[in-house]
Amino acid sequence: MPASKPSKEQLAWDRLTALNGGDKITYTDPRLDTPSEVWFFSQNFELRIWHDGVLDRDVPDARTLAGKVQHRVTFYNQLKELFVDVEQRGDRLLVRRGVLNGPWMALQLPASELDELRARYRDLGFKEVTPWNASKNKVTRREYRLASGGNIKAWVVEVDGTTAVIDRKERTAPTREAAVALAEKHIAAKEAKGFSLHLIELMKASHGNPLPTLKGAAKVAPKLLPPIAKPETPIEAVDAAVALLKSMHERMPQTMFVAECLTKADKKSRVEGLGACRTWKASAANRPQRSIFHRLFVP
């Protein structure tokens, strides 16, 4: 008997194993899955990040970097509960990428690569925010830990409005900038005693916080769909709907739609195997194209 074809699930696991250099993986869906970058878990839930043919693994020695923090840059993908947190210390960057309130991995880069890193994660759908709040009502909490005498000491810090919350005790400052400076001062003191970052999470704010804005970023005008004439016939209505869907795919390639644009070059078996409702374009000008509208729920 011919060997049975592997299931889609098995093919997905084989792909992640290949991205992981053949090492075992944790059988769970990737936290981020794009053509250029994939975040997934190796064995024992160790975060691995594959990007552009390169596999990044967590290096324990990369988790700490000498010197005080001179500058922070923070990105969040709140929908996927992911973060990218960057500290600049001297001419080096300490880059932490991970899951909110979960595992993360560290990487060190030259400070000259900061702009390239920023552009990369903006393109991947991450939002650059302030290092201390992701929105008006979500603030960043950093938890530091120290192993001492068989015990674990934990210490947390956040900035909420003009208040620095130091180990869960509020310290009101005259300005937000002063509150940030106070938090950074305490972080530096804790790091000098051997504490290191353990977790990053988002907490509900108790005070008013500024809406995070990206300073110095050029405003890009949204790509608008050209006006579509009001359809007069069912065929024109279908053409207009497909043109709208095609435009949405082109303007927002990282957004998921319940539709797929195909051309006549696609194999018939590919179309028939989708188990979808088919709407065929019937106008002479657009006959080579067809639109496949996928079912939201598959039995």
Tab-separated table of C-alpha atoms in Angstrom:
chain	number	residue	atom	x	y	z
A	1	MET	CA	0.000	0.000	0.000
A	2	PRO	CA	1.236	3.488	-0.791
A	3	ALA	CA	2.218	5.537	2.235
A	4	SER	CA	-0.507	7.872	3.457
A	5	LYS	CA	0.011	11.570	3.024
A	6	PRO	CA	0.973	13.472	6.179
A	7	SER	CA	-1.800	15.562	7.708
A	8	LYS	CA	-1.790	19.344	7.565
A	9	GLU	CA	-1.039	19.369	11.285
A	10	GLN	CA	1.990	17.104	10.816
A	11	LEU	CA	3.240	19.266	7.941
A	12	ALA	CA	2.947	22.334	10.217
A	13	TRP	CA	4.996	20.610	12.947
A	14	ASP	CA	7.581	19.461	10.395
A	15	ARG	CA	7.920	23.041	9.156
A	16	LEU	CA	8.559	24.378	12.665
A	17	THR	CA	11.043	21.596	13.357
A	18	ALA	CA	12.897	22.543	10.178
A	19	LEU	CA	12.921	26.215	11.194
A	20	ASN	CA	14.276	25.066	14.569
A	21	GLY	CA	17.275	23.452	12.898
A	22	GLY	CA	15.913	19.950	13.441
A	23	ASP	CA	15.616	20.337	17.228
A	24	LYS	CA	12.426	19.229	18.969
A	25	ILE	CA	9.606	21.733	19.314
A	26	THR	CA	6.688	22.315	21.652
A	27	TYR	CA	3.567	21.334	19.734
A	28	THR	CA	1.684	24.605	19.847
A	29	ASP	CA	0.846	27.192	17.214
A	30	PRO	CA	3.464	29.890	16.554
A	31	ARG	CA	2.898	33.143	18.443
A	32	LEU	CA	3.866	35.050	15.291
A	33	ASP	CA	3.868	33.539	11.823
A	34	THR	CA	4.831	35.656	8.804
A	35	PRO	CA	6.862	34.906	5.664
A	36	SER	CA	9.853	36.794	7.089
A	37	GLU	CA	9.634	36.030	10.826
A	38	VAL	CA	8.215	33.220	12.983
A	39	TRP	CA	8.039	33.096	16.797
A	40	PHE	CA	7.594	29.572	18.146
A	41	PHE	CA	8.590	27.388	21.077
A	42	SER	CA	11.343	24.839	21.154
A	43	GLN	CA	11.243	21.969	23.619
A	44	ASN	CA	10.314	22.995	27.178
A	45	PHE	CA	8.682	26.197	25.906
A	46	GLU	CA	11.957	27.921	25.047
A	47	LEU	CA	11.173	30.798	22.702
A	48	ARG	CA	12.880	30.688	19.309
A	49	ILE	CA	12.653	33.331	16.585
A	50	TRP	CA	13.345	32.549	12.938
A	51	HIS	CA	13.730	35.477	10.571
A	52	ASP	CA	14.981	35.702	6.988
A	53	GLY	CA	16.733	32.342	7.188
A	54	VAL	CA	18.374	32.998	10.578
A	55	LEU	CA	17.378	31.240	13.821
A	56	ASP	CA	17.761	33.270	17.031
A	57	ARG	CA	18.137	31.253	20.233
A	58	ASP	CA	18.200	32.615	23.754
A	59	VAL	CA	21.757	33.120	24.999
A	60	PRO	CA	21.913	33.435	28.817
A	61	ASP	CA	24.996	35.666	28.636
A	62	ALA	CA	23.069	38.103	26.418
A	63	ARG	CA	20.397	38.721	29.075
A	64	THR	CA	22.476	41.319	30.920
A	65	LEU	CA	24.495	44.264	29.673
A	66	ALA	CA	26.748	46.458	31.783
A	67	GLY	CA	26.055	50.165	32.234
A	68	LYS	CA	22.988	52.271	32.909
A	69	VAL	CA	20.054	52.436	30.531
A	70	GLN	CA	20.434	55.528	28.358
A	71	HIS	CA	17.435	55.014	26.128
A	72	ARG	CA	14.476	52.637	25.837
A	73	VAL	CA	12.386	51.655	22.825
A	74	THR	CA	9.333	49.432	23.281
A	75	PHE	CA	6.943	47.725	20.868
A	76	TYR	CA	3.788	45.761	21.598
A	77	ASN	CA	1.499	43.549	19.596
A	78	GLN	CA	-1.292	43.516	22.159
A	79	LEU	CA	-3.556	41.268	20.087
A	80	LYS	CA	-0.933	38.509	20.117
A	81	GLU	CA	0.384	39.512	23.580
A	82	LEU	CA	3.940	40.003	22.315
A	83	PHE	CA	6.579	42.622	23.073
A	84	VAL	CA	9.926	43.894	21.844
A	85	ASP	CA	11.797	45.836	24.538
A	86	VAL	CA	15.094	47.547	23.722
A	87	GLU	CA	17.597	49.097	26.117
A	88	GLN	CA	20.514	51.133	24.840
A	89	ARG	CA	23.550	51.000	27.096
A	90	GLY	CA	26.588	52.711	25.637
A	91	ASP	CA	27.151	51.546	22.074
A	92	ARG	CA	25.168	48.308	22.535
A	93	LEU	CA	21.497	47.344	22.468
A	94	LEU	CA	19.929	44.757	24.740
A	95	VAL	CA	16.915	43.472	22.798
A	96	ARG	CA	14.282	41.415	24.586
A	97	ARG	CA	11.532	39.765	22.552
A	98	GLY	CA	8.861	37.658	24.122
A	99	VAL	CA	5.381	36.935	25.407
A	100	LEU	CA	3.752	39.305	27.878
A	101	ASN	CA	3.934	37.807	31.371
A	102	GLY	CA	5.753	34.860	29.831
A	103	PRO	CA	9.011	33.634	28.295
A	104	TRP	CA	11.342	35.905	26.354
A	105	MET	CA	14.734	35.754	24.723
A	106	ALA	CA	17.624	38.204	24.595
A	107	LEU	CA	19.850	39.442	21.820
A	108	GLN	CA	22.605	42.058	21.814
A	109	LEU	CA	23.214	44.300	18.813
A	110	PRO	CA	25.277	47.390	17.964
A	111	ALA	CA	23.388	50.612	18.746
A	112	SER	CA	23.699	51.571	15.078
A	113	GLU	CA	21.097	48.909	14.209
A	114	LEU	CA	18.281	50.533	16.209
A	115	ASP	CA	16.587	52.214	13.241
A	116	GLU	CA	16.643	48.987	11.244
A	117	LEU	CA	15.125	47.134	14.204
A	118	ARG	CA	12.396	49.754	14.526
A	119	ALA	CA	11.460	49.523	10.856
A	120	ARG	CA	11.402	45.739	10.997
A	121	TYR	CA	8.887	45.469	13.829
A	122	ARG	CA	6.683	48.254	12.543
A	123	ASP	CA	6.428	46.305	9.282
A	124	LEU	CA	5.481	43.188	11.286
A	125	GLY	CA	2.520	44.973	12.850
A	126	PHE	CA	4.018	45.892	16.223
A	127	LYS	CA	3.160	49.325	17.600
A	128	GLU	CA	5.927	51.471	19.017
A	129	VAL	CA	4.764	53.002	22.290
A	130	THR	CA	6.385	54.655	25.279
A	131	PRO	CA	8.510	52.285	27.388
A	132	TRP	CA	6.135	52.846	30.323
A	133	ASN	CA	2.639	52.684	28.867
A	134	ALA	CA	1.084	50.984	25.865
A	135	SER	CA	-2.110	53.059	25.907
A	136	LYS	CA	-3.958	55.500	28.123
A	137	ASN	CA	-5.174	52.679	30.340
A	138	LYS	CA	-2.381	50.083	30.068
A	139	VAL	CA	0.971	50.602	31.810
A	140	THR	CA	4.134	48.508	31.623
A	141	ARG	CA	5.207	46.577	34.701
A	142	ARG	CA	8.752	45.219	34.848
A	143	GLU	CA	9.542	42.515	37.366
A	144	TYR	CA	13.147	41.985	38.494
A	145	ARG	CA	14.383	38.988	40.478
A	146	LEU	CA	17.418	37.975	42.520
A	147	ALA	CA	18.310	34.448	43.616
A	148	SER	CA	19.777	34.592	47.110
A	149	GLY	CA	20.439	31.741	49.545
A	150	GLY	CA	18.006	29.395	47.839
A	151	ASN	CA	15.271	32.065	47.841
A	152	ILE	CA	13.943	34.261	45.064
A	153	LYS	CA	13.457	37.948	45.744
A	154	ALA	CA	11.061	39.741	43.403
A	155	TRP	CA	10.784	43.489	42.826
A	156	VAL	CA	8.422	45.326	40.455
A	157	VAL	CA	8.330	48.821	39.015
A	158	GLU	CA	5.979	50.803	36.795
A	159	VAL	CA	5.132	54.398	35.928
A	160	ASP	CA	1.455	55.343	36.025
A	161	GLY	CA	0.800	58.964	35.085
A	162	THR	CA	3.001	61.109	37.331
A	163	THR	CA	3.340	58.289	39.830
A	164	ALA	CA	6.266	55.882	40.067
A	165	VAL	CA	5.050	52.603	41.547
A	166	ILE	CA	8.123	51.183	43.284
A	167	ASP	CA	7.586	47.637	44.561
A	168	ARG	CA	3.812	48.326	44.622
A	169	LYS	CA	4.208	51.544	46.638
A	170	GLU	CA	3.184	54.767	44.912
A	171	ARG	CA	5.648	57.660	44.818
A	172	THR	CA	4.072	60.810	43.387
A	173	ALA	CA	6.352	63.021	41.308
A	174	PRO	CA	5.816	66.596	40.059
A	175	THR	CA	5.870	65.502	36.403
A	176	ARG	CA	5.728	62.302	34.385
A	177	GLU	CA	9.356	62.816	33.362
A	178	ALA	CA	10.312	62.987	37.031
A	179	ALA	CA	8.364	59.778	37.722
A	180	VAL	CA	10.234	58.004	34.893
A	181	ALA	CA	13.575	59.267	36.209
A	182	LEU	CA	12.702	57.987	39.692
A	183	ALA	CA	11.797	54.556	38.297
A	184	GLU	CA	15.051	54.405	36.305
A	185	LYS	CA	17.048	55.405	39.391
A	186	HIS	CA	15.561	52.528	41.395
A	187	ILE	CA	16.116	50.075	38.520
A	188	ALA	CA	19.795	51.020	38.340
A	189	ALA	CA	20.116	50.565	42.122
A	190	LYS	CA	18.496	47.130	41.994
A	191	GLU	CA	20.649	46.027	39.067
A	192	ALA	CA	23.741	47.101	41.020
A	193	LYS	CA	22.625	44.643	43.727
A	194	GLY	CA	22.324	41.798	41.229
A	195	PHE	CA	18.631	41.959	40.266
A	196	SER	CA	17.815	41.230	36.619
A	197	LEU	CA	14.662	41.503	34.528
A	198	HIS	CA	12.377	38.492	34.740
A	199	LEU	CA	8.978	39.506	33.306
A	200	ILE	CA	7.298	42.264	31.337
A	201	GLU	CA	3.522	42.610	31.526
A	202	LEU	CA	0.773	45.157	30.980
A	203	MET	CA	-1.328	46.310	33.911
A	204	LYS	CA	-4.528	48.335	34.176
A	205	ALA	CA	-3.703	51.978	34.842
A	206	SER	CA	-4.963	53.775	37.944
A	207	HIS	CA	-4.034	57.271	36.771
A	208	GLY	CA	-4.199	59.302	33.582
A	209	ASN	CA	-1.487	58.465	31.060
A	210	PRO	CA	-0.533	60.161	27.801
A	211	LEU	CA	-1.557	58.520	24.564
A	212	PRO	CA	1.663	56.980	23.231
A	213	THR	CA	2.836	58.817	20.135
A	214	LEU	CA	5.823	58.084	17.971
A	215	LYS	CA	7.956	61.226	17.939
A	216	GLY	CA	9.682	62.077	14.711
A	217	ALA	CA	7.769	59.526	12.667
A	218	ALA	CA	6.617	60.670	9.271
A	219	LYS	CA	2.876	60.573	8.847
A	220	VAL	CA	1.917	58.304	5.981
A	221	ALA	CA	-1.316	59.047	4.189
A	222	PRO	CA	-3.555	55.979	4.014
A	223	LYS	CA	-3.883	54.294	0.644
A	224	LEU	CA	-7.438	54.888	-0.442
A	225	LEU	CA	-9.432	52.853	-2.909
A	226	PRO	CA	-10.310	54.820	-6.071
A	227	PRO	CA	-14.026	55.614	-6.334
A	228	ILE	CA	-16.098	52.752	-7.684
A	229	ALA	CA	-19.083	53.521	-9.862
A	230	LYS	CA	-22.411	52.327	-8.532
A	231	PRO	CA	-23.058	48.917	-10.146
A	232	GLU	CA	-26.088	48.665	-12.382
A	233	THR	CA	-26.134	44.879	-12.833
A	234	PRO	CA	-25.361	41.833	-10.674
A	235	ILE	CA	-22.225	41.219	-12.743
A	236	GLU	CA	-20.967	44.759	-12.096
A	237	ALA	CA	-21.757	44.354	-8.393
A	238	VAL	CA	-19.608	41.215	-8.214
A	239	ASP	CA	-16.804	42.991	-10.087
A	240	ALA	CA	-16.951	45.913	-7.650
A	241	ALA	CA	-16.897	43.605	-4.613
A	242	VAL	CA	-13.903	41.672	-5.934
A	243	ALA	CA	-12.072	44.918	-6.771
A	244	LEU	CA	-12.651	46.082	-3.201
A	245	LEU	CA	-11.349	42.808	-1.743
A	246	LYS	CA	-8.299	42.876	-4.012
A	247	SER	CA	-7.560	46.433	-2.944
A	248	MET	CA	-7.855	45.463	0.733
A	249	HIS	CA	-5.369	42.620	0.226
A	250	GLU	CA	-2.891	44.978	-1.440
A	251	ARG	CA	-3.267	47.847	1.032
A	252	MET	CA	-3.287	45.712	4.186
A	253	PRO	CA	-1.245	42.580	3.411
A	254	GLN	CA	-0.774	41.716	7.103
A	255	THR	CA	-4.490	41.742	7.855
A	256	MET	CA	-6.509	38.538	7.591
A	257	PHE	CA	-9.643	38.477	5.474
A	258	VAL	CA	-12.119	35.707	4.874
A	259	ALA	CA	-11.379	35.797	1.162
A	260	GLU	CA	-8.699	34.884	-1.321
A	261	CYS	CA	-8.028	36.233	-4.798
A	262	LEU	CA	-7.142	33.602	-7.392
A	263	THR	CA	-6.402	33.729	-11.109
A	264	LYS	CA	-7.142	31.352	-13.930
A	265	ALA	CA	-3.582	30.048	-13.587
A	266	ASP	CA	-4.567	28.339	-10.352
A	267	LYS	CA	-5.306	24.663	-10.708
A	268	LYS	CA	-8.934	23.618	-10.683
A	269	SER	CA	-8.200	21.122	-7.896
A	270	ARG	CA	-6.880	23.985	-5.750
A	271	VAL	CA	-10.163	25.860	-6.220
A	272	GLU	CA	-12.446	22.873	-5.787
A	273	GLY	CA	-10.576	21.684	-2.694
A	274	LEU	CA	-11.214	24.847	-0.736
A	275	GLY	CA	-14.689	23.808	0.299
A	276	ALA	CA	-15.804	27.384	-0.285
A	277	CYS	CA	-18.655	29.321	-1.756
A	278	ARG	CA	-17.515	30.383	-5.220
A	279	THR	CA	-18.417	33.650	-6.861
A	280	TRP	CA	-17.319	33.701	-10.477
A	281	LYS	CA	-16.507	36.947	-12.229
A	282	ALA	CA	-18.490	36.993	-15.435
A	283	SER	CA	-17.566	40.248	-17.163
A	284	ALA	CA	-15.434	39.986	-20.275
A	285	ALA	CA	-12.763	42.316	-18.886
A	286	ASN	CA	-12.290	40.385	-15.665
A	287	ARG	CA	-13.188	36.836	-16.623
A	288	PRO	CA	-9.699	35.462	-15.873
A	289	GLN	CA	-10.170	36.138	-12.156
A	290	ARG	CA	-12.385	34.528	-9.560
A	291	SER	CA	-12.923	35.203	-5.869
A	292	ILE	CA	-13.081	32.464	-3.263
A	293	PHE	CA	-14.988	33.324	-0.094
A	294	HIS	CA	-13.971	30.939	2.675
A	295	ARG	CA	-16.322	29.565	5.279
A	296	LEU	CA	-15.818	31.070	8.719
A	297	PHE	CA	-16.495	27.761	10.431
A	298	VAL	CA	-15.277	24.448	9.075
A	299	PRO	CA	-16.766	21.230	10.498
